[in-house]
Structures are given as structure tokens and as C-alpha cells.
mmCIF file of C-alpha atoms in Angstrom:
data_model
loop_
_atom_site.group_PDB
_atom_site.id
_atom_site.type_symbol
_atom_site.label_atom_id
_atom_site.label_comp_id
_atom_site.label_asym_id
_atom_site.label_seq_id
_atom_site.Cartn_x
_atom_site.Cartn_y
_atom_site.Cartn_z
ATOM 1 C CA MET A 1 -5.284 7.097 -15.828
ATOM 2 C CA THR A 2 -4.489 4.399 -12.754
ATOM 3 C CA PHE A 3 -1.349 4.689 -10.804
ATOM 4 C CA HIS A 4 0.162 2.164 -7.877
ATOM 5 C CA ALA A 5 1.968 4.157 -5.006
ATOM 6 C CA SER A 6 3.467 2.642 -2.560
ATOM 7 C CA ILE A 7 3.650 4.173 0.721
ATOM 8 C CA ASP A 8 6.132 3.514 3.670
ATOM 9 C CA ILE A 9 5.252 5.017 7.414
ATOM 10 C CA MET A 10 7.641 4.467 9.846
ATOM 11 C CA PRO A 11 7.804 5.681 13.734
ATOM 12 C CA LEU A 12 10.017 9.073 13.707
ATOM 13 C CA PRO A 13 13.005 8.599 14.578
ATOM 14 C CA ALA A 14 13.334 10.428 17.996
ATOM 15 C CA LEU A 15 10.239 8.145 19.295
ATOM 16 C CA LEU A 16 11.095 4.695 21.014
ATOM 17 C CA ASP A 17 10.006 1.467 18.985
ATOM 18 C CA PRO A 18 9.206 -0.712 21.022
ATOM 19 C CA GLN A 19 7.532 -3.875 18.836
ATOM 20 C CA GLY A 20 10.742 -3.200 17.082
ATOM 21 C CA LYS A 21 13.037 -3.188 20.159
ATOM 22 C CA ALA A 22 11.028 -6.315 21.322
ATOM 23 C CA VAL A 23 11.969 -8.191 17.906
ATOM 24 C CA SER A 24 16.399 -6.579 17.933
ATOM 25 C CA SER A 25 16.251 -8.260 21.486
ATOM 26 C CA ASN A 26 14.029 -11.497 19.992
ATOM 27 C CA MET A 27 17.155 -11.712 17.490
ATOM 28 C CA LYS A 28 20.264 -13.421 19.113
ATOM 29 C CA HIS A 29 18.013 -15.644 20.531
ATOM 30 C CA VAL A 30 17.250 -17.345 16.716
ATOM 31 C CA GLY A 31 21.385 -16.929 15.960
ATOM 32 C CA LEU A 32 21.547 -13.539 14.280
ATOM 33 C CA PRO A 33 23.309 -11.447 16.853
ATOM 34 C CA GLU A 34 24.435 -9.454 13.929
ATOM 35 C CA ILE A 35 21.174 -7.692 13.191
ATOM 36 C CA SER A 36 20.512 -4.637 15.411
ATOM 37 C CA GLY A 37 18.587 -1.712 15.305
ATOM 38 C CA VAL A 38 15.388 -3.402 14.019
ATOM 39 C CA ARG A 39 12.269 -0.407 13.362
ATOM 40 C CA ILE A 40 8.909 -1.462 12.004
ATOM 41 C CA GLY A 41 6.672 -0.093 10.790
ATOM 42 C CA LYS A 42 3.866 -0.040 7.948
ATOM 43 C CA HIS A 43 3.661 -0.503 4.253
ATOM 44 C CA ILE A 44 0.765 0.442 2.098
ATOM 45 C CA THR A 45 0.407 -0.128 -1.489
ATOM 46 C CA LEU A 46 -2.972 0.776 -3.102
ATOM 47 C CA SER A 47 -4.165 2.633 -6.346
ATOM 48 C CA ILE A 48 -5.487 5.663 -7.476
ATOM 49 C CA GLU A 49 -7.442 7.341 -10.553
ATOM 50 C CA ALA A 50 -5.988 10.743 -11.597
ATOM 51 C CA ALA A 51 -5.069 12.856 -14.398
ATOM 52 C CA ASP A 52 -1.381 12.903 -13.998
ATOM 53 C CA GLN A 53 1.420 12.008 -11.963
ATOM 54 C CA ALA A 54 1.107 15.062 -9.513
ATOM 55 C CA THR A 55 -2.481 14.990 -8.780
ATOM 56 C CA ALA A 56 -1.873 11.402 -8.040
ATOM 57 C CA GLU A 57 0.831 11.976 -5.709
ATOM 58 C CA GLU A 58 -1.151 15.086 -4.232
ATOM 59 C CA LYS A 59 -4.147 12.324 -3.833
ATOM 60 C CA VAL A 60 -1.276 10.085 -1.727
ATOM 61 C CA ARG A 61 -0.073 12.973 0.284
ATOM 62 C CA GLU A 62 -3.737 13.768 1.099
ATOM 63 C CA ALA A 63 -4.490 9.989 2.192
ATOM 64 C CA CYS A 64 -1.372 9.621 4.134
ATOM 65 C CA GLU A 65 -2.674 13.358 6.560
ATOM 66 C CA LYS A 66 -5.900 12.359 6.538
ATOM 67 C CA LEU A 67 -6.493 8.596 7.074
ATOM 68 C CA LEU A 68 -2.907 7.015 6.770
ATOM 69 C CA ALA A 69 -0.034 8.291 9.301
ATOM 70 C CA ASN A 70 -0.534 9.912 12.874
ATOM 71 C CA THR A 71 2.090 12.719 11.790
ATOM 72 C CA ILE A 72 2.181 13.144 15.271
ATOM 73 C CA MET A 73 3.705 9.691 15.453
ATOM 74 C CA GLU A 74 4.869 8.897 12.097
ATOM 75 C CA GLN A 75 6.805 10.048 9.331
ATOM 76 C CA TYR A 76 5.872 8.815 5.748
ATOM 77 C CA SER A 77 7.418 8.389 2.082
ATOM 78 C CA PHE A 78 5.709 7.574 -1.247
ATOM 79 C CA THR A 79 6.590 6.348 -4.666
ATOM 80 C CA VAL A 80 3.889 6.728 -7.098
ATOM 81 C CA THR A 81 4.304 5.053 -10.786
ATOM 82 C CA ALA A 82 1.990 5.301 -13.596
ATOM 83 C CA VAL A 83 0.295 1.392 -14.403
ATOM 84 C CA GLU A 84 0.267 0.329 -18.261
ATOM 85 C CA THR A 85 -3.395 0.167 -19.235
ATOM 86 C CA ALA A 86 -3.859 -2.221 -22.332
ATOM 87 C CA MET B 1 30.707 -3.989 7.518
ATOM 88 C CA THR B 2 27.972 -2.362 8.426
ATOM 89 C CA PHE B 3 24.227 -3.046 6.175
ATOM 90 C CA HIS B 4 21.025 -1.502 5.725
ATOM 91 C CA ALA B 5 18.389 -3.107 5.067
ATOM 92 C CA SER B 6 14.864 -1.952 4.148
ATOM 93 C CA ILE B 7 11.847 -5.221 4.581
ATOM 94 C CA ASP B 8 8.809 -4.845 3.011
ATOM 95 C CA ILE B 9 5.751 -7.596 4.264
ATOM 96 C CA MET B 10 2.768 -7.821 2.937
ATOM 97 C CA PRO B 11 -0.278 -10.308 3.060
ATOM 98 C CA LEU B 12 -0.567 -12.856 0.282
ATOM 99 C CA PRO B 13 -1.923 -11.691 -2.564
ATOM 100 C CA ALA B 14 -4.315 -14.237 -2.745
ATOM 101 C CA LEU B 15 -5.525 -13.600 1.007
ATOM 102 C CA LEU B 16 -7.920 -11.010 2.446
ATOM 103 C CA ASP B 17 -7.015 -8.000 3.665
ATOM 104 C CA PRO B 18 -9.622 -6.726 6.205
ATOM 105 C CA GLN B 19 -7.639 -3.987 7.469
ATOM 106 C CA GLY B 20 -6.898 -2.674 3.904
ATOM 107 C CA LYS B 21 -10.567 -3.168 2.476
ATOM 108 C CA ALA B 22 -11.677 -1.209 5.551
ATOM 109 C CA VAL B 23 -9.618 1.765 4.734
ATOM 110 C CA SER B 24 -10.274 1.229 1.241
ATOM 111 C CA SER B 25 -13.977 1.860 2.111
ATOM 112 C CA ASN B 26 -13.000 4.668 4.031
ATOM 113 C CA MET B 27 -11.349 6.343 1.659
ATOM 114 C CA LYS B 28 -14.575 7.998 0.321
ATOM 115 C CA HIS B 29 -15.793 9.081 3.784
ATOM 116 C CA VAL B 30 -12.507 11.637 3.885
ATOM 117 C CA GLY B 31 -12.822 12.885 -0.046
ATOM 118 C CA LEU B 32 -10.755 10.458 -1.735
ATOM 119 C CA PRO B 33 -13.088 8.260 -3.996
ATOM 120 C CA GLU B 34 -10.261 7.774 -6.169
ATOM 121 C CA ILE B 35 -8.431 5.793 -4.103
ATOM 122 C CA SER B 36 -9.326 2.175 -4.059
ATOM 123 C CA GLY B 37 -7.532 -1.295 -3.765
ATOM 124 C CA VAL B 38 -5.103 -0.446 -0.393
ATOM 125 C CA ARG B 39 -3.054 -3.501 1.140
ATOM 126 C CA ILE B 40 -1.048 -3.342 4.490
ATOM 127 C CA GLY B 41 1.620 -5.355 5.599
ATOM 128 C CA LYS B 42 4.609 -4.315 7.100
ATOM 129 C CA HIS B 43 7.986 -1.849 6.574
ATOM 130 C CA ILE B 44 11.223 -3.256 8.473
ATOM 131 C CA THR B 45 14.510 -1.503 8.358
ATOM 132 C CA LEU B 46 17.851 -3.256 10.625
ATOM 133 C CA SER B 47 20.931 -2.968 10.800
ATOM 134 C CA ILE B 48 23.666 -6.288 10.130
ATOM 135 C CA GLU B 49 26.728 -6.996 10.505
ATOM 136 C CA ALA B 50 28.332 -9.003 7.197
ATOM 137 C CA ALA B 51 31.733 -9.472 5.512
ATOM 138 C CA ASP B 52 29.824 -8.810 2.269
ATOM 139 C CA GLN B 53 26.751 -7.747 0.531
ATOM 140 C CA ALA B 54 25.610 -11.521 0.085
ATOM 141 C CA THR B 55 26.104 -12.460 3.543
ATOM 142 C CA ALA B 56 23.933 -9.688 5.070
ATOM 143 C CA GLU B 57 21.173 -10.392 2.607
ATOM 144 C CA GLU B 58 21.323 -14.129 3.883
ATOM 145 C CA LYS B 59 21.315 -13.242 7.188
ATOM 146 C CA VAL B 60 17.636 -11.021 6.262
ATOM 147 C CA ARG B 61 16.319 -13.186 4.478
ATOM 148 C CA GLU B 62 16.820 -16.004 7.789
ATOM 149 C CA ALA B 63 15.177 -12.912 10.024
ATOM 150 C CA CYS B 64 12.583 -12.789 7.735
ATOM 151 C CA GLU B 65 11.750 -16.738 8.072
ATOM 152 C CA LYS B 66 12.842 -17.233 11.197
ATOM 153 C CA LEU B 67 10.977 -14.352 12.965
ATOM 154 C CA LEU B 68 9.793 -11.163 10.681
ATOM 155 C CA ALA B 69 7.020 -12.625 8.584
ATOM 156 C CA ASN B 70 4.335 -15.192 8.277
ATOM 157 C CA THR B 71 5.381 -17.126 4.949
ATOM 158 C CA ILE B 72 1.640 -19.152 4.816
ATOM 159 C CA MET B 73 0.074 -15.397 4.956
ATOM 160 C CA GLU B 74 2.952 -13.099 3.861
ATOM 161 C CA GLN B 75 5.747 -12.563 1.419
ATOM 162 C CA TYR B 76 8.746 -10.881 1.458
ATOM 163 C CA SER B 77 10.927 -8.107 -0.526
ATOM 164 C CA PHE B 78 13.757 -6.694 1.038
ATOM 165 C CA THR B 79 16.825 -4.275 -0.555
ATOM 166 C CA VAL B 80 20.326 -4.129 1.340
ATOM 167 C CA THR B 81 23.208 -1.631 1.016
ATOM 168 C CA ALA B 82 26.248 -1.347 2.589
ATOM 169 C CA VAL B 83 26.391 1.330 5.076
ATOM 170 C CA GLU B 84 29.515 4.127 4.914
ATOM 171 C CA THR B 85 31.681 3.834 7.428
ATOM 172 C CA ALA B 86 34.050 7.167 8.634
#
């Protein structure tokens, strides 16, 4: 069975996000002073072959821990959905 | 009124994503051959001051077009939610 995962990886709230800070301060230069508190992370989508939803979620967690996220500086969250097969 | 936006910016489906490709092919080296089709984009969160939901969404769209996304190579999607104020 094929599952589709959508993963968000964000800098930990306690850490500074210089890239987000730079974008925040540039918002006023493009006429958008209403926008603040920009934080920038990664969005990752992928496919997983697994027997069931629980196994697929376990695989995604493993991928995040081992390869996708740096858990010292980042936190991750994800959703896993089954893909309809014809 | 304060709104919170959550934005996903992904490479267009028609374009190659070399970073995602590299991560895909490394999945088997960390014992996860079940994972394929990795695509990597950006996840951005920010705050907006706006009178109502429609205005907030318009501001986020403008921020994506002007600053956050490169619409030649990337597509964006977002959700805007009102933040409860005490």
C-alpha cells in the first residue's frame, strides 16, 4: 500500500531564525508592514510503501530522525495519508 | 486582529528537484528503501495584522508573490487562521 507523507520541519521556537528575521524586516520594503514574525523551515513530501498507516508513520518518523531533521535545532511534524490505488 | 499564516512553497511538479532526488537515493543507505519521491520545499509561518480574514489572505498572497516564492520555479499554498486574542 502506498502512503503519502507531508512533513514540516521548523527551527525550534527557542532558537533565532536569521533567515526569517531578514525576510520579516524586508516585508516593510515591499509594502507589507502588517506582516511580522516570519519563520522559515522546510516542507517535505514523499511516498512510502508500507503495510498499514501505523507502519508508514513509524517509517516517516525514522526518516525525520535519521536524515531529514536536525533534532538539536529543528522540530518536525507530519501527516501521513493513504494514496488511492486504481 | 491578528492572523497566523502557514505557507508551503514547493518546486513545480514539472521541474526536477535535485535536493529531493539526493535525499531519495540516500534513504536506502539509512535502511529506509520504502521511501521514494522526496521533494523538498519551504515551510513558512508568519503573523499578519488585518481587519478580516479576506484581507489577511490577500496580504499573504501578496507576500508570496513579491518576496517568498519564485513563481517561475515554485508553487505556493497557504492557510490563514485567526489568532485568539485575550
